[in-house]
Coordinates of C-alpha atoms in Angstrom, one line a residue:
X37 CA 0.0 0.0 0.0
X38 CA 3.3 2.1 0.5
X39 CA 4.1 1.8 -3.0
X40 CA 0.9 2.1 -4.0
X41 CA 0.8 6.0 -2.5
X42 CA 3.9 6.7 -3.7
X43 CA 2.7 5.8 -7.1
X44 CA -0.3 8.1 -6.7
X45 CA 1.3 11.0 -6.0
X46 CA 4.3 10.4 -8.8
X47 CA 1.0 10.2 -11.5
X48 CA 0.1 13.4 -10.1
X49 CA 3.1 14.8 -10.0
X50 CA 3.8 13.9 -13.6
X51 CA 0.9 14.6 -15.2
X52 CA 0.7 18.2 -13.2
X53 CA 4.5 19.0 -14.6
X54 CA 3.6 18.1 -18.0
X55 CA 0.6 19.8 -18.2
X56 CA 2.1 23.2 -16.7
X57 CA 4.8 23.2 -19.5
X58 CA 2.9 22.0 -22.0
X59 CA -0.3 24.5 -21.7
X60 CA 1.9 27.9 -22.3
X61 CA 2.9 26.5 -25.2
X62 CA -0.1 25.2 -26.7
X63 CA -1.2 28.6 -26.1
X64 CA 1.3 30.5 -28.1
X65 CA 0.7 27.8 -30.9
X66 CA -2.8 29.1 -30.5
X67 CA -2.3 32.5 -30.5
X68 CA -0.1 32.5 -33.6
X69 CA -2.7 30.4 -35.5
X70 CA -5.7 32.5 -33.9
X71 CA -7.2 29.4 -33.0
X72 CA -9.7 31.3 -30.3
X73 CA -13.1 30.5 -28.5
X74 CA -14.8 33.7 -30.5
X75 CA -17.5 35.7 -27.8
X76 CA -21.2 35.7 -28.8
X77 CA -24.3 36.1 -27.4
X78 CA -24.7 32.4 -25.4
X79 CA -21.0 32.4 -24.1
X80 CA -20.0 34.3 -21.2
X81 CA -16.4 35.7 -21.9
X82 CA -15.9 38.9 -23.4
X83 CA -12.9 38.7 -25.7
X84 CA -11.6 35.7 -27.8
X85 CA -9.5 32.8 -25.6
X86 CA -7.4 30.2 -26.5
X87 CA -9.5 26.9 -26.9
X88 CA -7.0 24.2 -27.1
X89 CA -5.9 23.3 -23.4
X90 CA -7.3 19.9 -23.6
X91 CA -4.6 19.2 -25.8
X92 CA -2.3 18.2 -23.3
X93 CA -4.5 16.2 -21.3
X94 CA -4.3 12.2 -23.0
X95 CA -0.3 12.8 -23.6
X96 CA 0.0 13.9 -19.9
X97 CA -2.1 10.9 -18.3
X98 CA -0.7 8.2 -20.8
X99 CA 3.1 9.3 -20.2
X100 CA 2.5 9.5 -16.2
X101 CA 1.0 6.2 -16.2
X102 CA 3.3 4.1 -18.5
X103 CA 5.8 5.6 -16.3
X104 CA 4.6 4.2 -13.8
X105 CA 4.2 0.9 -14.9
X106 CA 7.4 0.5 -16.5
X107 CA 9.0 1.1 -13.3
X108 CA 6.9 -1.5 -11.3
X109 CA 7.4 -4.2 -13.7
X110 CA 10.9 -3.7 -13.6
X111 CA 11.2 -3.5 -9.7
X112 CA 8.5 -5.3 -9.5
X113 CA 7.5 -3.5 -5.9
X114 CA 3.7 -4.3 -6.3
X115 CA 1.0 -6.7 -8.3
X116 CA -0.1 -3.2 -10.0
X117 CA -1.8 -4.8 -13.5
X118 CA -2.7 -8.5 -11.4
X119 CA -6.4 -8.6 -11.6
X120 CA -7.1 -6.3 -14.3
X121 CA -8.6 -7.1 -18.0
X122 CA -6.6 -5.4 -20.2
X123 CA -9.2 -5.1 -23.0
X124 CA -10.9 -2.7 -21.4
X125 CA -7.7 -0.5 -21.1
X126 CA -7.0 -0.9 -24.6
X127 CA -10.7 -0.3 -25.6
X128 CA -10.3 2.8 -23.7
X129 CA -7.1 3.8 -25.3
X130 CA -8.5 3.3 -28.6
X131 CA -11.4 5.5 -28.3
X132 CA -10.1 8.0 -26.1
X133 CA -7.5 8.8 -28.8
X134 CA -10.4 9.1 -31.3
X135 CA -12.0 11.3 -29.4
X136 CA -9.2 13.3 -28.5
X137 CA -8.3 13.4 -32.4
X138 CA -11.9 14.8 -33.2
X139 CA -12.1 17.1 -31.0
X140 CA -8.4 18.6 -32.1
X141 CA -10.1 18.9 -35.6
X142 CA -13.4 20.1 -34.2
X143 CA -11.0 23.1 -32.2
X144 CA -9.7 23.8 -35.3
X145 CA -12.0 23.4 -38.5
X146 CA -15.2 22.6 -36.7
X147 CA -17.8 19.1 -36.8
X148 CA -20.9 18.8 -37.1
X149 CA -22.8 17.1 -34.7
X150 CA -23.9 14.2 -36.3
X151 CA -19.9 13.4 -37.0
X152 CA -19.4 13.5 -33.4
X153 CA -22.2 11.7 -32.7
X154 CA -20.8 8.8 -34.9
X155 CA -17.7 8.7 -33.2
X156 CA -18.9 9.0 -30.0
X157 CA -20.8 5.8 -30.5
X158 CA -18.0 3.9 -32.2
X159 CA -16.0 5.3 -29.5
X160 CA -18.8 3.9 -26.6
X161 CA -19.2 0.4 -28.6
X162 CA -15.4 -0.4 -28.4
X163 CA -15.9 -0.7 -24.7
X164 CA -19.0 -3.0 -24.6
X165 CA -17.0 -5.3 -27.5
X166 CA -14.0 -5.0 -24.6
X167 CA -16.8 -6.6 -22.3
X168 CA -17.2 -3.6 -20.1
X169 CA -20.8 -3.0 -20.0
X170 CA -23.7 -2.3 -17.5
X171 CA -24.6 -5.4 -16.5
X172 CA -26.6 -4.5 -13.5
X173 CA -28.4 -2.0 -11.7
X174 CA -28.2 -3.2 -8.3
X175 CA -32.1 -3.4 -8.2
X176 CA -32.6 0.8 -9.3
X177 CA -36.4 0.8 -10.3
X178 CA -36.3 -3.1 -9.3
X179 CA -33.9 -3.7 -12.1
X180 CA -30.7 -6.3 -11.1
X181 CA -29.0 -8.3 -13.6
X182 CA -29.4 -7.1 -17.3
X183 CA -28.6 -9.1 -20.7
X184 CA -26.5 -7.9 -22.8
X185 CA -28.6 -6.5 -25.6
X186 CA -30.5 -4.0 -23.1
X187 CA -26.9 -3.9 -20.9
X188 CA -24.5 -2.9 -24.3
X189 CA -26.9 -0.4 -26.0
X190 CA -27.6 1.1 -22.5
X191 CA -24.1 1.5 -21.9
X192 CA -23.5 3.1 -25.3
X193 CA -26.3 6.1 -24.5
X194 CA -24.7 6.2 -20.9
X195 CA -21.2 6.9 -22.3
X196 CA -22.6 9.1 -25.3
X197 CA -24.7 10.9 -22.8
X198 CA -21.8 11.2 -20.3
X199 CA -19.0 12.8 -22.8
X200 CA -21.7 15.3 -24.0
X201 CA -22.7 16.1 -20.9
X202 CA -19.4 17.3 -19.7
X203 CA -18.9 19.1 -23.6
X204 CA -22.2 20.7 -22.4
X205 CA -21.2 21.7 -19.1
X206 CA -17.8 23.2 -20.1
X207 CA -19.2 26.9 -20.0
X208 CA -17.6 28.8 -17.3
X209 CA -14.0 28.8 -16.3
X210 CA -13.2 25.9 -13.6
X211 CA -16.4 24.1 -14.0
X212 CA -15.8 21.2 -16.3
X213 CA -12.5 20.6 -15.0
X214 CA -13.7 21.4 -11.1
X215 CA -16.5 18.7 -11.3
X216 CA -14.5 16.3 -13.2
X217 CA -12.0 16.9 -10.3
X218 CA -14.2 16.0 -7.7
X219 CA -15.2 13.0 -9.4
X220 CA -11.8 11.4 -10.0
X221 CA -11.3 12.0 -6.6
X222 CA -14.0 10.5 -5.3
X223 CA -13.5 7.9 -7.4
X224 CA -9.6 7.2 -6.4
X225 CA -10.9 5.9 -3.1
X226 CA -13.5 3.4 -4.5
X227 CA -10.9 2.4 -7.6
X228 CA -8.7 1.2 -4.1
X229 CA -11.3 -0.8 -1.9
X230 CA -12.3 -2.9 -5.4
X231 CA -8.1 -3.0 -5.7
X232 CA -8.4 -1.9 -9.7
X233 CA -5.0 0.2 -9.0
X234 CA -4.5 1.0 -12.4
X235 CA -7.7 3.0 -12.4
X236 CA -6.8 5.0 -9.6
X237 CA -3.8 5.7 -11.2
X238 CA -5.5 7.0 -14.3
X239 CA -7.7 9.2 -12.1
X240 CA -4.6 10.5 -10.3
X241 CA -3.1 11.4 -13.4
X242 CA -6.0 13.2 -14.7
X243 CA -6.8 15.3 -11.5
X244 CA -2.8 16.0 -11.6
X245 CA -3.2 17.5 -15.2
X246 CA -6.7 19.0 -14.5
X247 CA -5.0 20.8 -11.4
X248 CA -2.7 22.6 -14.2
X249 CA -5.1 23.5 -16.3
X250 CA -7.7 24.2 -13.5
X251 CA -4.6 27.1 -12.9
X252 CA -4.4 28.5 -16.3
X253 CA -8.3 28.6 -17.0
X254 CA -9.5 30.0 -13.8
X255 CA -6.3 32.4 -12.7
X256 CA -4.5 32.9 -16.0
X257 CA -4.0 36.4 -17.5
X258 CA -1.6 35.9 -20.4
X259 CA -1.8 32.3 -20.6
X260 CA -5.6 32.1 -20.4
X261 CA -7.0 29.2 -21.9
X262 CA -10.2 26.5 -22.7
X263 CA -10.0 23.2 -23.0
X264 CA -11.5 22.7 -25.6
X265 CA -13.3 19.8 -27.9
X266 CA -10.1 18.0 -27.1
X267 CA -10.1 18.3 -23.5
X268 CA -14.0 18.0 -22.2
X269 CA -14.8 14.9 -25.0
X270 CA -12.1 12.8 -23.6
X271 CA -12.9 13.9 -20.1
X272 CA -16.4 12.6 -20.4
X273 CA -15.2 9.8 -21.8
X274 CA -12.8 8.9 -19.3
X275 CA -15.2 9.7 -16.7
X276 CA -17.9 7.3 -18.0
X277 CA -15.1 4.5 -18.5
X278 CA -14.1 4.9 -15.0
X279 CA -18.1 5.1 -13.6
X280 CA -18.7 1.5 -15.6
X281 CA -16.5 -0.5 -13.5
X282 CA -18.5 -0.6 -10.8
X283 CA -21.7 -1.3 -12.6
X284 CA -20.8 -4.8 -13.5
X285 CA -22.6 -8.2 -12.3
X286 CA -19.9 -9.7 -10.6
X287 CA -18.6 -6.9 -7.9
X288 CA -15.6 -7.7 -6.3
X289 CA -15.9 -4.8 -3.5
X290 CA -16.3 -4.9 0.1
X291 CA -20.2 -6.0 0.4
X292 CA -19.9 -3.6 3.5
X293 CA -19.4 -0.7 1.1
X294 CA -23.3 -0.3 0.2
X295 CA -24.3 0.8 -2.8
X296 CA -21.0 2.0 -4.2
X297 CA -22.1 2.0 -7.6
X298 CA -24.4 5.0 -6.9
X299 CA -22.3 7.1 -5.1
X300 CA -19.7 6.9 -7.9
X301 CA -22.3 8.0 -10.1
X302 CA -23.4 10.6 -8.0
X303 CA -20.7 12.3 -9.0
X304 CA -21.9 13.1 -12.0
X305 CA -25.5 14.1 -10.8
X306 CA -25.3 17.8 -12.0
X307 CA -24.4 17.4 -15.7
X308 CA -26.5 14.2 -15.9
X309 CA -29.5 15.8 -14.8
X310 CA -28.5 19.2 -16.3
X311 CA -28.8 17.9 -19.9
X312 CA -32.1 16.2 -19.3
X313 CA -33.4 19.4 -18.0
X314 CA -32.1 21.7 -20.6
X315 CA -33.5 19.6 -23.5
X316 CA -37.1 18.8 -21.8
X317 CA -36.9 23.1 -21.9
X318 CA -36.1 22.9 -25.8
X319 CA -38.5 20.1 -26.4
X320 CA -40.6 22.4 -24.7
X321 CA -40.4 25.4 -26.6
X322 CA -40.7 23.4 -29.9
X323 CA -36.4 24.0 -30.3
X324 CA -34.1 22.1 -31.7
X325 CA -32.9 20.1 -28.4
X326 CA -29.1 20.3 -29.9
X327 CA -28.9 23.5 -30.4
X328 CA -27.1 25.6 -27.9
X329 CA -28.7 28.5 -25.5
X330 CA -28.2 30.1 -22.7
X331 CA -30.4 27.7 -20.0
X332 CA -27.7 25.8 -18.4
X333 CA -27.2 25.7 -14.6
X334 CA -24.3 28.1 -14.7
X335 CA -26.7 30.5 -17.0
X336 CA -29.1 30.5 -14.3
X337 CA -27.3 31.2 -11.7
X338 CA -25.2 34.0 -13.0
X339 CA -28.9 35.4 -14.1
X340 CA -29.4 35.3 -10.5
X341 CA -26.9 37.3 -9.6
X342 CA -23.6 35.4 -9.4
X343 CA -20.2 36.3 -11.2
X344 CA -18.5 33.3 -13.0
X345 CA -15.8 32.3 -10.2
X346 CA -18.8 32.2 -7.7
X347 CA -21.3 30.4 -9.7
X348 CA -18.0 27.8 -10.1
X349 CA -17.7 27.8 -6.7
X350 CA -21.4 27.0 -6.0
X351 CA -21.7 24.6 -8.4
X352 CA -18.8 22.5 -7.4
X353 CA -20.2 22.5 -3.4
X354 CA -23.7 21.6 -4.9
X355 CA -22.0 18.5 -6.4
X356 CA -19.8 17.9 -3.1
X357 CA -23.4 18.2 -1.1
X358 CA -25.0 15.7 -2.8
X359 CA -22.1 13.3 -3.5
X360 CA -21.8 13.7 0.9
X361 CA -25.5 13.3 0.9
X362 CA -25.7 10.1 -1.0
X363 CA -22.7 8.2 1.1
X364 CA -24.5 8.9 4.6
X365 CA -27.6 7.6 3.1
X366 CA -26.5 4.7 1.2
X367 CA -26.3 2.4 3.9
X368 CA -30.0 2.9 4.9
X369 CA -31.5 3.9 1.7
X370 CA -32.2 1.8 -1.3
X371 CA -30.6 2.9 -4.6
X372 CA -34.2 4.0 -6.4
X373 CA -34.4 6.3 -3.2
X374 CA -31.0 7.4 -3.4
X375 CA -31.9 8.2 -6.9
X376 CA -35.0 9.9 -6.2
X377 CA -33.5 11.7 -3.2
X378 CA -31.0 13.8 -5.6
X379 CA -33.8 14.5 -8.6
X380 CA -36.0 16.0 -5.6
X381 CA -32.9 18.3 -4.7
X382 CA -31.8 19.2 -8.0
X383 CA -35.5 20.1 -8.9
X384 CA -35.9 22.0 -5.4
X385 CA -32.5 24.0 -6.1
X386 CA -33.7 24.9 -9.6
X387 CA -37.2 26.7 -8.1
X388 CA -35.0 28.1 -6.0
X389 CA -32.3 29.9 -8.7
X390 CA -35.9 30.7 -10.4
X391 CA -36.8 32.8 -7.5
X392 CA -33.5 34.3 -7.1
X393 CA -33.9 35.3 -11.1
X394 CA -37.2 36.5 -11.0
X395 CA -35.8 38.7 -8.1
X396 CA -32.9 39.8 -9.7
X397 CA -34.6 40.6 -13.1
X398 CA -36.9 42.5 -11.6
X399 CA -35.0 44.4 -9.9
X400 CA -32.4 45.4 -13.1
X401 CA -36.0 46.5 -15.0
X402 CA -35.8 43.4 -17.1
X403 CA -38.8 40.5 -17.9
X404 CA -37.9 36.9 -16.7
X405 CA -38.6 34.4 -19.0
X406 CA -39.0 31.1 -16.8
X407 CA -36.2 28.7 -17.9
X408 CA -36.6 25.3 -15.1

């Protein structure tokens, strides 16, 4: 377990030293190209920012970890890849590298949406062929053990939905990455009672290189920067790989460890549920559900009232709340009440922002327009 800390913090430390050398320069590549995130009327910054900080993010976290496990194998100081089914890694690899090359192109020259779509899926059906699918739902809604032809298309909309969800989110500076943070970190923990080290690893790596891009994004002046396609696609998709492991029939954890699978997914409560809520609203208004507008939950609250750093700020202890929330309970609660518990908050906090609009709308002499 010694070594096994030790590794953890050299991942960090790793991918955090790559990523603060590497994301100046990406920046001056992007500034001599003029490859900016151009201001309009949904975005909230006010002049044009580089976008393509999420270029460093897969180089950082694959060089850290087969660092890392060159190392061990040589010394041999710990069973780091015993247990593990490396088809899933490689499945991973394989589509987190397409992603990560779409979303370069899409920073670039732009995609349409039905090309990521297409990729996304591929990208999502490599993992089920791999054999990492949702094989069970721990009896949510009275559903346990799944087949695989509702378990594999399930766990393609799941990852689909996941890596568009944090694309979506990805509005404000420090949100995307300060979510995805909390969630790898979360997840560390959990990746260590179930003793899949090689996962914790990964999600050391990328809370190392999120930490020095977290820096540039949120406190940068002259090396300001987005992440880009690049960076929240194969986020999203990282973040969905790592959420699947512990939806799988046979778990391996502690059984003392209740419900673990939905406090790992907790984690990703607020996009999850923010991009069900936004396109219900589009649906609603007779919209196109994907195109963009200005109704996400950071929207809303800087609407209320909020600058950007604070509605960051909120949003991340909103997400910390209910990830707190859901570990007390899950040892008393079932997961379908666990479930129900957080869509009963996030509905409650979103009458509440309306309020807080309504009032701050007013007030500035302008008409609300109700957005839940």
């Amino acid at each position: 377990m010694i070594a096994l800390a030790n590794y953890l913090i050299i991942a960090f430390l790793i991918s955090m030293v790559i990523g603060a050398l590497a994301i100046p320069r990406i920046v001056d590549i992007a500034n001599r190209l003029h490859l900016y995130d151009q201001p309009d009327a949904r975005k909230v910054h006010k002049l044009p920012i580089p976008r393509l900080g999420g270029v460093a993010f897969i180089p950082a976290v694959i060089i850290a970890i087969a660092v890392i496990s060159a190392f061990n194998e040589r010394l041999g100081l710990m069973p780091l890849l015993q247990g593990i089914t490396p088809q899933y890694y490689i499945a991973y690899l394989a589509g987190a590298m397409m992603l990560y090359t779409l979303g370069i192109y899409d920073d670039i020259n732009g995609v349409s949406y039905k090309i990521k779509f297409a990729v996304q899926i591929f990208a999502a059906v490599l993992l089920c062929v791999s054999g990492l699918w949702i094989a069970s739902l721990d009896n949510i809604f009275y559903i346990d053990r799944m087949p695989y032809w509702i378990g594999m298309p399930l766990t393609v909309l799941f990852v689909v939905y996941v890596t568009n969800a944090m694309n979506l989110i990805d509005g404000i500076d420090g949100l995307a990455s300060g979510l995805s943070f909390i969630s790898f970190g979360v997840a560390i923990p959990l990746c260590i009672i179930t003793e899949n080290y090689l996962l914790a690893l990964l999600a050391m790596a990328y809370i190392g290189v999120l930490f020095a891009f977290f820096y540039y994004n949120v406190y940068g002046s002259k090396n300001k920067v987005f992440m880009g396609d690049a960076g929240s696609l194969t986020l999203g998709y990282t973040l969905s790989f790592v959420v699947l492991h512990f939806w799988q029939a046979t778990p391996v954890w502690d059984p003392h460890f209740h419900n673990i699978g939905i406090v790992i997914l907790s984690t990703l409560i607020i996009p999850i549920l923010d991009v069900v809520r936004v396109m219900m609203s589009r649906l609603r208004d007779g919209r196109n559900p994907f195109l963009p507008d200005k109704n996400h939950i950071h929207h809303k609250l800087m609407r209320a009232g909020l600058s950007g750093r604070k509605t960051m700020v909120s949003i991340l202890l909103l997400s910390a709340l209910i990830i707190t929330i859901n570990y007390l309970v899950a040892a008393y609660m079932s997961q379908t009440l666990i479930v129900l518990l957080d869509i009963v908050i996030y509905v409650l906090m979103h009458y509440i922002i309306n309020i807080f609009i309504a009032k701050n709308e007013k007030k500035n002499g302008t008409i609300w327009d109700k957005c839940f």
